[in-house]
Amino acid sequence: MQGPFNRGGKGKPMGEINVVPFIDVMLVLLVIFMITAPMLTQGVQVELPQVSSEPIDSQEDNDPIVISVDRDGGYFITLGEDSTSVSLDEMSQRVMAILQQRPGTPVMVRGDRNVPYGQIVVLMSTLQGAGVANVGLLSEPPQDG
């Protein structure tokens, strides 16, 4: 009696490996990783300047908003030639007002190297709450010698 599972009466084990289940598992894992990988990115997106980067070309009609933090932790907002000392809450309100009048205005943060990192993070969080999508960090090029 010959059936689909009978191998002609020989009792030898089959020497082939069926890889189809392994391929199925790999495809399922690939889909899972493709879905979860974008969710692993966290935090505020910041465009960090490179050491060898070129200066930013400023446009006359779209001056950036520059938020400065001095050594003592004071906040200053600069738009064009005007620089004003502000508190953190007042800075948030002014940035929101400027962005409502001129959407798309770039926002840059200039912090003293001795300011604690946590204060810069609080500033960036406040800017994010004010509706700023991207924040640029300003730095000086390294000095030769």
PDB file of C-alpha atoms in Angstrom:
ATOM      1  CA  MET A   1       0.000   0.000   0.000  1.00  0.00           C
ATOM      2  CA  GLN A   2       1.571   3.205  -1.209  1.00  0.00           C
ATOM      3  CA  GLY A   3       0.458   6.420   0.503  1.00  0.00           C
ATOM      4  CA  PRO A   4       1.724   9.967   0.563  1.00  0.00           C
ATOM      5  CA  PHE A   5       3.667   9.324   3.775  1.00  0.00           C
ATOM      6  CA  ASN A   6       5.104   5.993   2.768  1.00  0.00           C
ATOM      7  CA  ARG A   7       8.557   6.318   1.241  1.00  0.00           C
ATOM      8  CA  GLY A   8       8.576   3.131  -0.746  1.00  0.00           C
ATOM      9  CA  GLY A   9       8.976   0.869   2.204  1.00  0.00           C
ATOM     10  CA  LYS A  10      12.375   2.216   3.223  1.00  0.00           C
ATOM     11  CA  GLY A  11      12.646   3.201   6.844  1.00  0.00           C
ATOM     12  CA  LYS A  12      15.456   5.729   6.412  1.00  0.00           C
ATOM     13  CA  PRO A  13      15.021   9.093   8.123  1.00  0.00           C
ATOM     14  CA  MET A  14      14.656  12.117   5.875  1.00  0.00           C
ATOM     15  CA  GLY A  15      17.915  14.132   5.707  1.00  0.00           C
ATOM     16  CA  GLU A  16      16.366  17.488   4.756  1.00  0.00           C
ATOM     17  CA  ILE A  17      15.488  20.356   7.084  1.00  0.00           C
ATOM     18  CA  ASN A  18      12.318  22.311   6.466  1.00  0.00           C
ATOM     19  CA  VAL A  19      13.290  26.016   6.774  1.00  0.00           C
ATOM     20  CA  VAL A  20       9.858  27.486   6.050  1.00  0.00           C
ATOM     21  CA  PRO A  21       8.914  27.809   9.762  1.00  0.00           C
ATOM     22  CA  PHE A  22      12.221  29.587  10.451  1.00  0.00           C
ATOM     23  CA  ILE A  23      11.551  32.053   7.610  1.00  0.00           C
ATOM     24  CA  ASP A  24       8.060  32.706   8.987  1.00  0.00           C
ATOM     25  CA  VAL A  25       9.443  33.453  12.444  1.00  0.00           C
ATOM     26  CA  MET A  26      12.118  35.773  11.011  1.00  0.00           C
ATOM     27  CA  LEU A  27       9.545  37.721   8.994  1.00  0.00           C
ATOM     28  CA  VAL A  28       7.345  38.155  12.064  1.00  0.00           C
ATOM     29  CA  LEU A  29      10.337  39.410  14.093  1.00  0.00           C
ATOM     30  CA  LEU A  30      11.299  41.785  11.286  1.00  0.00           C
ATOM     31  CA  VAL A  31       7.812  43.299  11.271  1.00  0.00           C
ATOM     32  CA  ILE A  32       7.837  43.640  15.071  1.00  0.00           C
ATOM     33  CA  PHE A  33      11.210  45.426  15.053  1.00  0.00           C
ATOM     34  CA  MET A  34      10.156  47.709  12.198  1.00  0.00           C
ATOM     35  CA  ILE A  35       7.111  48.795  14.173  1.00  0.00           C
ATOM     36  CA  THR A  36       8.835  49.268  17.554  1.00  0.00           C
ATOM     37  CA  ALA A  37      12.102  50.919  16.405  1.00  0.00           C
ATOM     38  CA  PRO A  38      10.625  54.405  15.804  1.00  0.00           C
ATOM     39  CA  MET A  39       9.031  54.320  19.258  1.00  0.00           C
ATOM     40  CA  LEU A  40      12.441  53.938  20.960  1.00  0.00           C
ATOM     41  CA  THR A  41      13.548  57.476  20.019  1.00  0.00           C
ATOM     42  CA  GLN A  42      12.829  59.830  22.906  1.00  0.00           C
ATOM     43  CA  GLY A  43      13.601  63.375  23.899  1.00  0.00           C
ATOM     44  CA  VAL A  44      13.648  66.813  22.323  1.00  0.00           C
ATOM     45  CA  GLN A  45      15.027  66.949  18.835  1.00  0.00           C
ATOM     46  CA  VAL A  46      17.974  69.314  18.770  1.00  0.00           C
ATOM     47  CA  GLU A  47      20.256  70.085  15.894  1.00  0.00           C
ATOM     48  CA  LEU A  48      23.678  70.101  17.519  1.00  0.00           C
ATOM     49  CA  PRO A  49      26.362  72.125  15.736  1.00  0.00           C
ATOM     50  CA  GLN A  50      29.384  70.291  14.428  1.00  0.00           C
ATOM     51  CA  VAL A  51      32.885  71.531  15.186  1.00  0.00           C
ATOM     52  CA  SER A  52      33.721  71.948  11.517  1.00  0.00           C
ATOM     53  CA  SER A  53      30.338  73.420  10.499  1.00  0.00           C
ATOM     54  CA  GLU A  54      29.880  76.556   8.481  1.00  0.00           C
ATOM     55  CA  PRO A  55      28.163  79.633   9.983  1.00  0.00           C
ATOM     56  CA  ILE A  56      24.404  79.873   9.526  1.00  0.00           C
ATOM     57  CA  ASP A  57      23.334  82.236   6.753  1.00  0.00           C
ATOM     58  CA  SER A  58      20.919  84.680   8.347  1.00  0.00           C
ATOM     59  CA  GLN A  59      18.148  86.217   6.288  1.00  0.00           C
ATOM     60  CA  GLU A  60      17.386  89.909   6.885  1.00  0.00           C
ATOM     61  CA  ASP A  61      13.606  89.415   7.099  1.00  0.00           C
ATOM     62  CA  ASN A  62      13.737  86.320   9.310  1.00  0.00           C
ATOM     63  CA  ASP A  63      16.176  86.992  12.166  1.00  0.00           C
ATOM     64  CA  PRO A  64      16.395  84.096  14.631  1.00  0.00           C
ATOM     65  CA  ILE A  65      15.281  84.361  18.221  1.00  0.00           C
ATOM     66  CA  VAL A  66      18.399  83.905  20.363  1.00  0.00           C
ATOM     67  CA  ILE A  67      17.876  82.880  23.991  1.00  0.00           C
ATOM     68  CA  SER A  68      21.051  83.400  26.041  1.00  0.00           C
ATOM     69  CA  VAL A  69      21.822  82.025  29.500  1.00  0.00           C
ATOM     70  CA  ASP A  70      24.650  83.850  31.274  1.00  0.00           C
ATOM     71  CA  ARG A  71      27.043  82.489  33.898  1.00  0.00           C
ATOM     72  CA  ASP A  72      24.708  83.483  36.749  1.00  0.00           C
ATOM     73  CA  GLY A  73      21.701  81.737  35.174  1.00  0.00           C
ATOM     74  CA  GLY A  74      19.937  84.843  33.868  1.00  0.00           C
ATOM     75  CA  TYR A  75      17.889  84.575  30.678  1.00  0.00           C
ATOM     76  CA  PHE A  76      18.165  87.067  27.821  1.00  0.00           C
ATOM     77  CA  ILE A  77      16.059  87.124  24.655  1.00  0.00           C
ATOM     78  CA  THR A  78      17.521  88.716  21.521  1.00  0.00           C
ATOM     79  CA  LEU A  79      15.613  89.433  18.327  1.00  0.00           C
ATOM     80  CA  GLY A  80      17.586  91.396  15.769  1.00  0.00           C
ATOM     81  CA  GLU A  81      19.498  94.080  17.681  1.00  0.00           C
ATOM     82  CA  ASP A  82      17.223  94.166  20.756  1.00  0.00           C
ATOM     83  CA  SER A  83      18.377  92.184  23.803  1.00  0.00           C
ATOM     84  CA  THR A  84      16.238  92.053  26.944  1.00  0.00           C
ATOM     85  CA  SER A  85      16.656  90.354  30.309  1.00  0.00           C
ATOM     86  CA  VAL A  86      13.607  88.168  31.049  1.00  0.00           C
ATOM     87  CA  SER A  87      12.406  85.538  33.481  1.00  0.00           C
ATOM     88  CA  LEU A  88      11.675  81.997  32.314  1.00  0.00           C
ATOM     89  CA  ASP A  89       7.880  82.518  32.273  1.00  0.00           C
ATOM     90  CA  GLU A  90       8.153  85.901  30.538  1.00  0.00           C
ATOM     91  CA  MET A  91      10.522  84.393  27.958  1.00  0.00           C
ATOM     92  CA  SER A  92       7.971  81.686  27.138  1.00  0.00           C
ATOM     93  CA  GLN A  93       5.227  84.278  26.593  1.00  0.00           C
ATOM     94  CA  ARG A  94       7.430  86.456  24.383  1.00  0.00           C
ATOM     95  CA  VAL A  95       8.546  83.526  22.240  1.00  0.00           C
ATOM     96  CA  MET A  96       4.912  82.442  21.772  1.00  0.00           C
ATOM     97  CA  ALA A  97       3.960  86.001  20.741  1.00  0.00           C
ATOM     98  CA  ILE A  98       6.837  86.240  18.242  1.00  0.00           C
ATOM     99  CA  LEU A  99       6.021  82.833  16.741  1.00  0.00           C
ATOM    100  CA  GLN A 100       2.357  83.805  16.345  1.00  0.00           C
ATOM    101  CA  GLN A 101       3.380  86.937  14.422  1.00  0.00           C
ATOM    102  CA  ARG A 102       6.172  85.277  12.442  1.00  0.00           C
ATOM    103  CA  PRO A 103       5.757  81.488  12.261  1.00  0.00           C
ATOM    104  CA  GLY A 104       8.828  79.587  11.184  1.00  0.00           C
ATOM    105  CA  THR A 105      11.257  81.899  12.987  1.00  0.00           C
ATOM    106  CA  PRO A 106      14.284  79.820  14.053  1.00  0.00           C
ATOM    107  CA  VAL A 107      15.058  79.639  17.786  1.00  0.00           C
ATOM    108  CA  MET A 108      18.669  79.350  18.985  1.00  0.00           C
ATOM    109  CA  VAL A 109      19.999  78.764  22.505  1.00  0.00           C
ATOM    110  CA  ARG A 110      23.334  80.247  23.602  1.00  0.00           C
ATOM    111  CA  GLY A 111      24.478  79.046  27.002  1.00  0.00           C
ATOM    112  CA  ASP A 112      27.584  79.778  29.032  1.00  0.00           C
ATOM    113  CA  ARG A 113      29.799  76.723  29.443  1.00  0.00           C
ATOM    114  CA  ASN A 114      29.568  77.012  33.252  1.00  0.00           C
ATOM    115  CA  VAL A 115      25.765  76.890  33.365  1.00  0.00           C
ATOM    116  CA  PRO A 116      24.452  73.569  34.738  1.00  0.00           C
ATOM    117  CA  TYR A 117      23.112  71.216  32.073  1.00  0.00           C
ATOM    118  CA  GLY A 118      19.796  70.917  33.910  1.00  0.00           C
ATOM    119  CA  GLN A 119      19.098  74.625  33.457  1.00  0.00           C
ATOM    120  CA  ILE A 120      19.535  74.320  29.670  1.00  0.00           C
ATOM    121  CA  VAL A 121      17.188  71.304  29.658  1.00  0.00           C
ATOM    122  CA  VAL A 122      14.557  73.299  31.610  1.00  0.00           C
ATOM    123  CA  LEU A 123      14.933  76.140  29.087  1.00  0.00           C
ATOM    124  CA  MET A 124      14.500  73.774  26.148  1.00  0.00           C
ATOM    125  CA  SER A 125      11.460  72.176  27.773  1.00  0.00           C
ATOM    126  CA  THR A 126       9.936  75.612  28.309  1.00  0.00           C
ATOM    127  CA  LEU A 127      10.585  76.482  24.659  1.00  0.00           C
ATOM    128  CA  GLN A 128       8.929  73.247  23.595  1.00  0.00           C
ATOM    129  CA  GLY A 129       5.901  74.165  25.707  1.00  0.00           C
ATOM    130  CA  ALA A 130       5.839  77.565  23.954  1.00  0.00           C
ATOM    131  CA  GLY A 131       5.403  75.837  20.592  1.00  0.00           C
ATOM    132  CA  VAL A 132       9.000  75.686  19.362  1.00  0.00           C
ATOM    133  CA  ALA A 133       9.492  72.506  17.321  1.00  0.00           C
ATOM    134  CA  ASN A 134      13.272  72.713  16.739  1.00  0.00           C
ATOM    135  CA  VAL A 135      15.910  74.404  18.869  1.00  0.00           C
ATOM    136  CA  GLY A 136      19.424  75.105  17.635  1.00  0.00           C
ATOM    137  CA  LEU A 137      22.391  75.267  20.000  1.00  0.00           C
ATOM    138  CA  LEU A 138      24.993  77.948  19.295  1.00  0.00           C
ATOM    139  CA  SER A 139      28.677  77.487  19.978  1.00  0.00           C
ATOM    140  CA  GLU A 140      31.975  79.104  19.135  1.00  0.00           C
ATOM    141  CA  PRO A 141      34.560  77.458  16.914  1.00  0.00           C
ATOM    142  CA  PRO A 142      37.581  76.061  18.761  1.00  0.00           C
ATOM    143  CA  GLN A 143      40.547  78.402  19.113  1.00  0.00           C
ATOM    144  CA  ASP A 144      43.802  77.402  17.451  1.00  0.00           C
ATOM    145  CA  GLY A 145      46.758  76.717  19.659  1.00  0.00           C
TER     146      GLY A 145
END
